[in-house]
Amino acid sequence: MTTTSAPAGTDAPAAPPARRPAADGTAPRARRTVDRWCLVPLVAAVLLLALPVREGSGGVPPADLASGVLVLCAVGRALALKARPLPAGAAAVVCLPVVGLAVATVTAADPAAALPGFVRYLQIFVLVPLAVCLLVREASGFRVAIGAFVLLALVQGAIGVHQYLTGTGASYRGEEIRAVGTFGPGDVMGMATVVAYGLLAVLPYALRTAPGAPVWLRPCALAATGVLFLALALSFSRGSWIATSAAVLVVVLLTGARRAARTLGTLVALGVVLVGGFGVGSALVSERLSSVTHVASAPDRSVNDRYTLWAAAGRMWREHPVTGVGLKGFPAHRDGHASIGLSSGSDTAGAGQQFRRQELLSPHNMYLLVLAEQGLIGFVALVGSWLAVLAGAVCALVRARSRGGPAVDCGLAAVGLMTWQTVDFLYADIGGPSTVLTAVVCGLAARWALSGAERPAAA
């Protein structure tokens, strides 16, 4: 056995151990710096929705531009850092909708007219979710995205409450009191969607905080939950109320039985105090709630129009069961499949806008819209992708809870947001500026669902 000594007359210290490079060949510090900067377009895509929406303005909305930058950042990061791609199974689940979208575009009566729909669906359900999966690598990044959701919801919710109190909102029952935030009366679901997202994003921190979280986090989360609950009530959106109730119930149940009982009691008390005790819209909210149970026996005009549009979508699908009528084909086929009971449009006014008729161009049910325009191929691909992501997110959350993982709050937020989206699609479809948030929600849920396949983003 031979040894090598330092040359005589020198005092050479032992060489320090070499730092092992990261799995993608980069230094950990450089990789963390890149990851943090790549979150900037993600936060921008969310927060830019706080800007007022101009009715009839052309061009690409700022949030959509930020989502495009987000996709470019994901591609650039993967190329520059030679990051390991997503597992094959996970990538297949997220990219599955491409199959139905391509078939529906090629088989459409006018493929050129269907092409914008292909690009939009590809952006919302494939490209942006994939970019979020690639860029949100740690629990800190996940929480940054959640914080952006909450901040946006608080801004829009505060504007909505102010609109109700000052009578400057959208028209509802002859009064300009409907909270719509900066989205205007042409997109009454915009603020309700944003506020519901924010409520479900902050709810896990009101229920339980992550280890090492500051002491002020939970009281602030409870206060934010109350504000967002009030703003959501003043949106008078029945579909958002139903979806939020379902998602809150799922999140609460997943925190544990005893905690669930206490939380449900607290939420009921909060609703009684805010709506009943202070009388904030109590009569109108109660009337709107009671109408939920009457949508089958005594539907109002908006519900009757929705039933008519649903029936029209069903007839389109029965005529083209495999491939549908093509992307963006519902408006062109609507009149040929709808009954004479369909009104010419919905009335919109208030929030700084004059009275106008808004044409009904979708069935306000995402599942029926997919069936009508993409047929069974697109329905199985798109809805199957959503359900796979939701199931994976729930399984990953159960595993994290059983192991006492420190990022259970991220899992609760991901499951709550994805549950809300799948339920809300029963009463709404994509459209409007807030659709970008749908893409981010799908990406966050998919990122959390991947925690069982590789080192999780929130591990």
Coordinates of C-alpha atoms in Angstrom, one line a residue:
M1 CA 0.0 0.0 0.0
T2 CA 1.5 3.4 -1.0
T3 CA 0.7 6.8 0.3
T4 CA 1.2 10.2 -1.2
S5 CA 2.5 13.0 1.0
A6 CA 2.9 16.7 0.4
P7 CA 6.2 17.9 -0.9
A8 CA 8.8 18.7 1.8
G9 CA 8.7 22.2 3.1
T10 CA 5.1 22.8 2.4
D11 CA 2.1 22.8 4.7
A12 CA -0.6 21.6 2.3
P13 CA -4.1 21.3 3.9
A14 CA -6.3 18.4 3.1
A15 CA -8.4 19.0 0.0
P16 CA -12.0 19.8 0.9
P17 CA -14.6 17.3 -0.3
A18 CA -16.0 18.1 -3.7
R19 CA -19.5 19.4 -3.7
R20 CA -21.8 17.0 -5.5
P21 CA -23.5 18.6 -8.4
A22 CA -27.3 18.6 -8.6
A23 CA -29.0 15.9 -10.6
D24 CA -29.4 18.3 -13.6
G25 CA -25.7 19.2 -13.5
T26 CA -26.1 22.7 -12.0
A27 CA -25.1 24.1 -8.7
P28 CA -28.0 24.1 -6.1
R29 CA -27.7 27.8 -5.5
A30 CA -27.9 28.7 -9.2
R31 CA -30.8 26.3 -9.6
R32 CA -32.7 27.9 -6.7
T33 CA -32.1 31.4 -8.1
V34 CA -33.5 30.4 -11.5
D35 CA -36.5 28.7 -9.9
R36 CA -37.3 31.9 -8.0
W37 CA -37.1 34.2 -11.0
C38 CA -39.2 31.8 -13.0
L39 CA -42.1 32.3 -10.6
V40 CA -42.4 35.9 -11.5
P41 CA -44.5 35.3 -14.7
L42 CA -46.7 32.9 -12.7
V43 CA -47.4 35.6 -10.1
A44 CA -47.9 38.2 -12.8
A45 CA -50.4 35.9 -14.6
V46 CA -52.5 35.9 -11.4
L47 CA -52.1 39.5 -10.1
L48 CA -52.6 41.2 -13.5
L49 CA -56.3 40.1 -13.3
A50 CA -56.6 42.9 -10.7
L51 CA -56.5 45.4 -13.6
P52 CA -59.9 46.7 -14.8
V53 CA -61.3 44.9 -17.8
R54 CA -62.4 47.1 -20.6
E55 CA -65.5 46.0 -22.4
G56 CA -65.0 45.3 -26.0
S57 CA -61.3 46.0 -25.9
G58 CA -59.3 44.1 -28.5
G59 CA -55.9 42.5 -28.1
V60 CA -54.5 39.9 -25.8
P61 CA -55.2 40.4 -22.1
P62 CA -52.1 41.1 -19.9
A63 CA -52.7 37.9 -17.9
D64 CA -52.7 35.8 -21.0
L65 CA -49.4 37.5 -22.1
A66 CA -47.9 36.6 -18.8
S67 CA -49.0 33.0 -19.2
G68 CA -47.2 32.9 -22.5
V69 CA -44.0 34.2 -20.8
L70 CA -44.6 31.5 -18.2
V71 CA -44.5 28.8 -20.8
L72 CA -41.4 30.3 -22.4
C73 CA -39.7 30.3 -19.0
A74 CA -40.5 26.7 -18.5
V75 CA -39.0 25.8 -21.8
G76 CA -36.0 27.9 -21.2
R77 CA -35.4 26.4 -17.8
A78 CA -35.6 22.9 -19.1
L79 CA -33.1 23.7 -21.9
A80 CA -30.7 25.7 -19.8
L81 CA -30.6 23.6 -16.7
K82 CA -31.2 20.3 -18.5
A83 CA -33.8 19.6 -15.9
R84 CA -35.3 16.1 -15.7
P85 CA -38.6 16.1 -17.6
L86 CA -41.8 14.9 -16.0
P87 CA -42.4 11.2 -15.6
A88 CA -43.8 9.6 -18.7
G89 CA -47.1 8.7 -17.0
A90 CA -47.6 12.2 -15.6
A91 CA -46.8 13.9 -18.9
A92 CA -49.2 11.6 -20.7
V93 CA -52.0 12.6 -18.3
V94 CA -51.4 16.3 -18.7
C95 CA -51.0 16.1 -22.5
L96 CA -54.0 13.7 -23.0
P97 CA -56.4 16.5 -24.0
V98 CA -54.3 17.2 -27.1
V99 CA -55.8 14.1 -28.7
G100 CA -59.4 15.2 -28.5
L101 CA -58.5 18.8 -29.4
A102 CA -56.6 17.7 -32.6
V103 CA -59.4 15.4 -33.7
A104 CA -62.1 18.0 -33.1
T105 CA -60.2 20.6 -35.0
V106 CA -59.4 18.4 -38.1
T107 CA -62.9 17.0 -38.3
A108 CA -64.7 20.4 -37.9
A109 CA -66.7 21.7 -40.8
D110 CA -64.4 24.7 -40.9
P111 CA -61.0 23.8 -39.5
A112 CA -59.7 27.3 -39.9
A113 CA -62.5 28.6 -37.7
A114 CA -61.8 25.9 -35.1
L115 CA -58.1 26.7 -35.0
P116 CA -58.4 29.6 -32.4
G117 CA -60.3 27.2 -30.2
F118 CA -57.6 24.6 -30.5
V119 CA -54.9 27.2 -29.4
R120 CA -57.0 28.4 -26.5
Y121 CA -57.7 24.9 -25.2
L122 CA -54.1 24.0 -25.7
Q123 CA -53.0 27.1 -23.6
I124 CA -55.5 26.5 -20.8
F125 CA -55.4 22.7 -20.3
V126 CA -52.0 21.7 -21.6
L127 CA -49.2 24.3 -22.0
V128 CA -49.8 26.5 -18.9
P129 CA -50.4 23.5 -16.5
L130 CA -47.2 21.8 -17.9
A131 CA -45.3 25.0 -17.3
V132 CA -46.6 25.3 -13.7
C133 CA -45.6 21.6 -13.1
L134 CA -42.0 22.3 -14.4
L135 CA -41.5 25.7 -12.5
V136 CA -43.1 25.1 -9.1
R137 CA -40.4 22.8 -7.6
E138 CA -40.7 23.4 -3.9
A139 CA -43.3 24.1 -1.2
S140 CA -42.1 27.7 -1.1
G141 CA -43.0 28.2 -4.7
F142 CA -46.3 26.5 -4.2
R143 CA -47.1 28.9 -1.4
V144 CA -46.0 31.9 -3.5
A145 CA -48.7 31.0 -6.0
I146 CA -51.3 30.4 -3.3
G147 CA -50.4 33.9 -1.8
A148 CA -51.0 35.5 -5.2
F149 CA -54.4 33.9 -5.4
V150 CA -55.3 35.2 -2.0
L151 CA -54.0 38.7 -2.7
L152 CA -56.0 38.9 -6.0
A153 CA -59.1 37.6 -4.3
L154 CA -58.9 40.2 -1.5
V155 CA -58.5 43.0 -3.9
Q156 CA -61.4 41.9 -6.1
G157 CA -63.5 41.0 -3.1
A158 CA -63.0 44.4 -1.4
I159 CA -64.0 46.2 -4.7
G160 CA -67.1 43.9 -4.9
V161 CA -68.2 44.7 -1.3
H162 CA -67.7 48.4 -2.0
Q163 CA -69.9 48.1 -5.1
Y164 CA -72.7 46.5 -3.1
L165 CA -72.5 49.1 -0.3
T166 CA -72.4 52.1 -2.7
G167 CA -74.8 50.8 -5.4
T168 CA -72.1 50.8 -8.1
G169 CA -72.1 47.2 -9.0
A170 CA -73.8 45.2 -11.8
S171 CA -77.6 45.3 -12.2
Y172 CA -79.4 42.7 -10.1
R173 CA -83.2 42.8 -9.7
G174 CA -83.3 46.4 -10.8
E175 CA -80.6 47.5 -8.4
E176 CA -76.9 48.0 -9.2
I177 CA -75.7 46.0 -6.2
R178 CA -74.1 42.8 -7.7
A179 CA -70.5 42.5 -6.8
V180 CA -68.4 42.0 -9.9
G181 CA -65.1 43.5 -9.1
T182 CA -63.2 44.9 -12.0
F183 CA -64.6 42.4 -14.4
G184 CA -67.7 44.4 -15.2
P185 CA -71.3 43.2 -15.8
G186 CA -70.4 41.3 -19.0
D187 CA -68.4 38.8 -16.9
V188 CA -70.4 38.4 -13.7
M189 CA -68.7 35.1 -12.9
G190 CA -65.2 36.6 -13.0
M191 CA -65.1 38.0 -9.5
A192 CA -67.0 35.1 -8.1
T193 CA -64.4 32.7 -9.5
V194 CA -61.5 34.7 -8.3
V195 CA -62.9 35.1 -4.8
A196 CA -63.8 31.4 -4.6
Y197 CA -60.2 30.5 -5.6
G198 CA -58.8 32.8 -2.9
L199 CA -61.1 31.5 -0.2
L200 CA -60.1 27.9 -1.0
A201 CA -56.4 28.9 -1.2
V202 CA -56.5 30.5 2.3
L203 CA -58.8 28.1 4.0
P204 CA -56.0 25.5 4.7
Y205 CA -54.1 28.1 6.7
A206 CA -57.2 29.0 8.7
L207 CA -57.6 25.3 9.5
R208 CA -54.0 24.3 10.2
T209 CA -50.7 26.1 9.5
A210 CA -47.4 24.5 8.4
P211 CA -44.7 23.8 11.0
G212 CA -42.7 26.9 11.7
A213 CA -45.3 29.3 10.3
P214 CA -45.4 32.7 12.0
V215 CA -48.0 33.1 14.7
W216 CA -49.9 35.8 12.9
L217 CA -50.6 33.6 9.9
R218 CA -53.6 31.8 11.2
P219 CA -55.5 34.9 12.5
C220 CA -54.9 36.7 9.2
A221 CA -56.1 33.6 7.3
L222 CA -59.3 33.5 9.4
A223 CA -59.9 37.2 8.7
A224 CA -59.3 36.8 5.0
T225 CA -61.7 33.8 5.0
G226 CA -64.4 36.0 6.5
V227 CA -63.9 38.8 4.0
L228 CA -63.9 36.5 1.0
F229 CA -67.0 34.6 2.3
L230 CA -68.8 38.0 2.4
A231 CA -67.7 39.0 -1.1
L232 CA -68.7 35.6 -2.5
A233 CA -72.1 35.9 -1.0
L234 CA -72.6 39.4 -2.6
S235 CA -71.7 38.0 -6.0
F236 CA -75.1 36.3 -6.1
S237 CA -73.6 33.5 -8.1
R238 CA -75.5 30.2 -7.3
G239 CA -73.0 28.1 -9.2
S240 CA -70.0 29.4 -7.3
W241 CA -71.8 29.0 -4.0
I242 CA -72.5 25.3 -4.8
A243 CA -69.0 24.6 -6.0
T244 CA -67.4 26.4 -3.0
S245 CA -69.6 24.5 -0.6
A246 CA -68.6 21.2 -2.1
A247 CA -64.9 22.1 -2.2
V248 CA -64.9 23.5 1.4
L249 CA -66.6 20.3 2.6
V250 CA -63.9 18.1 0.9
V251 CA -61.1 20.2 2.4
V252 CA -62.5 20.2 5.9
L253 CA -63.1 16.5 5.9
L254 CA -59.6 15.8 4.7
T255 CA -58.2 17.7 7.7
G256 CA -59.6 15.1 10.2
A257 CA -63.0 14.3 11.7
R258 CA -62.7 16.3 14.9
R259 CA -61.2 19.3 13.2
A260 CA -63.9 19.1 10.5
A261 CA -66.7 19.2 13.1
R262 CA -65.2 22.3 14.7
T263 CA -64.5 24.0 11.4
L264 CA -68.0 23.4 10.0
G265 CA -69.5 24.9 13.1
T266 CA -67.3 27.9 12.8
L267 CA -68.2 28.4 9.1
V268 CA -71.9 28.2 9.8
A269 CA -71.5 30.7 12.7
L270 CA -69.5 33.0 10.4
G271 CA -72.3 32.9 7.8
V272 CA -75.0 33.7 10.3
V273 CA -73.0 36.6 11.8
L274 CA -72.0 38.2 8.4
V275 CA -75.3 37.7 6.6
G276 CA -77.8 37.4 9.3
G277 CA -76.4 39.4 12.2
F278 CA -75.1 42.4 10.2
G279 CA -77.8 42.1 7.6
V280 CA -75.3 42.3 4.7
G281 CA -77.5 41.4 1.8
S282 CA -79.5 38.9 4.0
A283 CA -82.8 39.2 2.1
L284 CA -81.3 39.0 -1.3
V285 CA -78.9 36.2 -0.4
S286 CA -81.7 34.2 1.3
E287 CA -83.9 34.7 -1.8
R288 CA -81.1 33.6 -4.1
L289 CA -80.3 30.6 -1.9
S290 CA -84.0 29.5 -1.9
S291 CA -84.0 29.8 -5.7
V292 CA -81.4 27.0 -5.9
T293 CA -84.0 24.5 -4.7
H294 CA -86.6 25.8 -7.2
V295 CA -84.5 25.5 -10.4
A296 CA -86.4 22.4 -11.4
S297 CA -89.9 23.2 -10.3
A298 CA -90.0 26.9 -11.0
P299 CA -86.9 28.1 -12.9
D300 CA -86.4 31.7 -13.6
R301 CA -85.5 33.0 -17.1
S302 CA -81.8 32.6 -16.7
V303 CA -82.2 29.0 -15.6
N304 CA -84.7 28.3 -18.3
D305 CA -82.2 29.6 -20.9
R306 CA -79.5 27.4 -19.4
Y307 CA -81.7 24.3 -19.6
T308 CA -82.5 25.1 -23.3
L309 CA -78.8 25.5 -24.1
W310 CA -78.0 22.2 -22.3
A311 CA -80.6 20.5 -24.4
A312 CA -79.1 22.0 -27.6
A313 CA -75.7 20.8 -26.7
G314 CA -77.1 17.3 -26.1
R315 CA -78.7 17.3 -29.5
M316 CA -75.4 18.4 -31.2
W317 CA -73.6 15.5 -29.5
R318 CA -76.3 13.0 -30.5
E319 CA -75.8 14.0 -34.1
H320 CA -72.0 13.9 -33.9
P321 CA -71.3 11.5 -31.0
V322 CA -67.6 10.7 -31.8
T323 CA -66.0 13.9 -32.8
G324 CA -68.6 16.6 -32.1
V325 CA -69.4 19.6 -34.2
G326 CA -65.9 21.0 -33.9
L327 CA -64.2 23.6 -31.7
K328 CA -65.9 26.9 -31.6
G329 CA -68.9 25.2 -33.3
F330 CA -71.5 25.6 -30.6
P331 CA -72.6 29.2 -31.6
A332 CA -73.0 28.3 -35.3
H333 CA -75.1 25.2 -34.4
R334 CA -77.1 26.7 -31.5
D335 CA -80.1 28.0 -33.3
G336 CA -80.6 24.9 -35.3
H337 CA -80.7 22.8 -32.1
A338 CA -82.3 25.1 -29.5
S339 CA -86.1 25.4 -28.9
I340 CA -88.0 28.6 -29.4
G341 CA -88.0 29.0 -25.6
L342 CA -84.4 30.4 -25.8
S343 CA -84.2 34.1 -25.3
S344 CA -82.1 36.3 -27.6
G345 CA -79.6 37.1 -24.8
S346 CA -79.1 38.2 -21.3
D347 CA -79.4 41.7 -20.0
T348 CA -76.3 43.4 -18.6
A349 CA -75.9 46.8 -17.1
G350 CA -74.3 48.7 -14.2
A351 CA -70.7 48.9 -13.0
G352 CA -70.1 51.8 -15.3
Q353 CA -71.7 50.1 -18.4
Q354 CA -74.9 51.0 -20.2
F355 CA -77.6 48.5 -20.8
R356 CA -76.8 45.9 -23.4
R357 CA -77.9 42.5 -24.6
Q358 CA -75.2 39.8 -24.3
E359 CA -75.6 36.9 -26.7
L360 CA -75.7 33.4 -25.3
L361 CA -72.8 31.7 -27.1
S362 CA -72.2 28.7 -24.8
P363 CA -74.2 26.2 -22.8
H364 CA -72.7 27.3 -19.5
N365 CA -71.7 23.7 -18.8
M366 CA -68.2 22.7 -19.6
Y367 CA -68.9 19.0 -19.8
L368 CA -71.8 19.5 -22.3
L369 CA -69.7 22.0 -24.2
V370 CA -66.9 19.4 -24.6
L371 CA -69.4 16.7 -25.6
A372 CA -71.0 19.0 -28.2
E373 CA -67.8 20.3 -29.8
Q374 CA -65.3 17.4 -29.2
G375 CA -67.5 14.3 -29.0
L376 CA -66.7 11.3 -26.9
I377 CA -63.0 11.3 -27.9
G378 CA -62.5 14.8 -26.6
F379 CA -64.7 14.2 -23.5
V380 CA -62.8 11.1 -22.5
A381 CA -59.4 12.8 -23.0
L382 CA -60.1 16.1 -21.3
V383 CA -62.4 15.0 -18.5
G384 CA -60.3 11.9 -17.9
S385 CA -57.2 14.1 -17.5
W386 CA -59.0 16.3 -14.9
L387 CA -60.3 13.3 -12.9
A388 CA -56.8 11.7 -13.0
V389 CA -55.2 14.8 -11.6
L390 CA -57.9 15.2 -8.9
A391 CA -57.6 11.5 -7.9
G392 CA -53.8 11.8 -7.8
A393 CA -53.9 15.0 -5.7
V394 CA -56.2 13.3 -3.2
C395 CA -54.0 10.2 -2.9
A396 CA -50.9 12.4 -2.5
L397 CA -52.6 14.4 0.2
V398 CA -53.6 11.2 2.1
R399 CA -50.0 9.9 1.9
A400 CA -48.6 13.3 3.1
R401 CA -50.9 13.3 6.1
S402 CA -50.1 9.8 7.1
R403 CA -46.4 10.6 7.0
G404 CA -46.8 13.9 8.8
G405 CA -45.5 15.9 5.9
P406 CA -44.8 19.6 6.4
A407 CA -46.6 20.7 3.2
V408 CA -50.1 19.3 3.9
D409 CA -51.4 22.9 3.5
C410 CA -50.3 22.8 -0.2
G411 CA -52.1 19.6 -0.7
L412 CA -55.3 20.9 0.9
A413 CA -55.2 23.9 -1.3
A414 CA -54.6 21.9 -4.5
V415 CA -57.4 19.4 -3.7
G416 CA -59.8 22.2 -2.8
L417 CA -59.1 24.3 -5.9
M418 CA -59.4 21.3 -8.3
T419 CA -62.6 20.1 -6.6
W420 CA -64.1 23.5 -7.0
Q421 CA -63.2 23.5 -10.7
T422 CA -64.7 20.2 -11.5
V423 CA -68.0 21.0 -9.7
D424 CA -68.2 24.5 -11.1
F425 CA -67.9 23.2 -14.6
L426 CA -71.4 21.8 -14.1
Y427 CA -72.7 25.4 -14.2
A428 CA -70.0 27.2 -16.2
D429 CA -67.4 26.9 -18.9
I430 CA -64.2 28.6 -19.9
G431 CA -64.4 32.2 -21.1
G432 CA -63.3 35.6 -19.9
P433 CA -60.0 36.8 -18.4
S434 CA -60.2 34.7 -15.3
T435 CA -59.8 31.5 -17.5
V436 CA -56.0 31.9 -17.0
L437 CA -56.5 31.1 -13.4
T438 CA -58.2 27.8 -14.4
A439 CA -55.0 26.9 -16.1
V440 CA -52.9 27.7 -13.1
V441 CA -55.2 25.7 -10.8
C442 CA -54.9 22.7 -13.1
G443 CA -51.1 23.1 -13.0
L444 CA -50.9 23.3 -9.2
A445 CA -53.1 20.3 -8.7
A446 CA -51.1 18.3 -11.2
R447 CA -47.9 19.4 -9.5
W448 CA -49.1 18.2 -6.2
A449 CA -50.5 15.0 -7.7
L450 CA -47.0 14.2 -9.0
S451 CA -45.6 13.9 -5.4
G452 CA -46.2 10.2 -5.5
A453 CA -44.2 9.7 -8.8
E454 CA -41.1 11.7 -8.0
R455 CA -39.7 14.0 -5.3
P456 CA -42.7 16.3 -4.8
A457 CA -42.9 19.9 -5.4
A458 CA -44.3 20.3 -2.0
A459 CA -42.1 17.9 -0.1

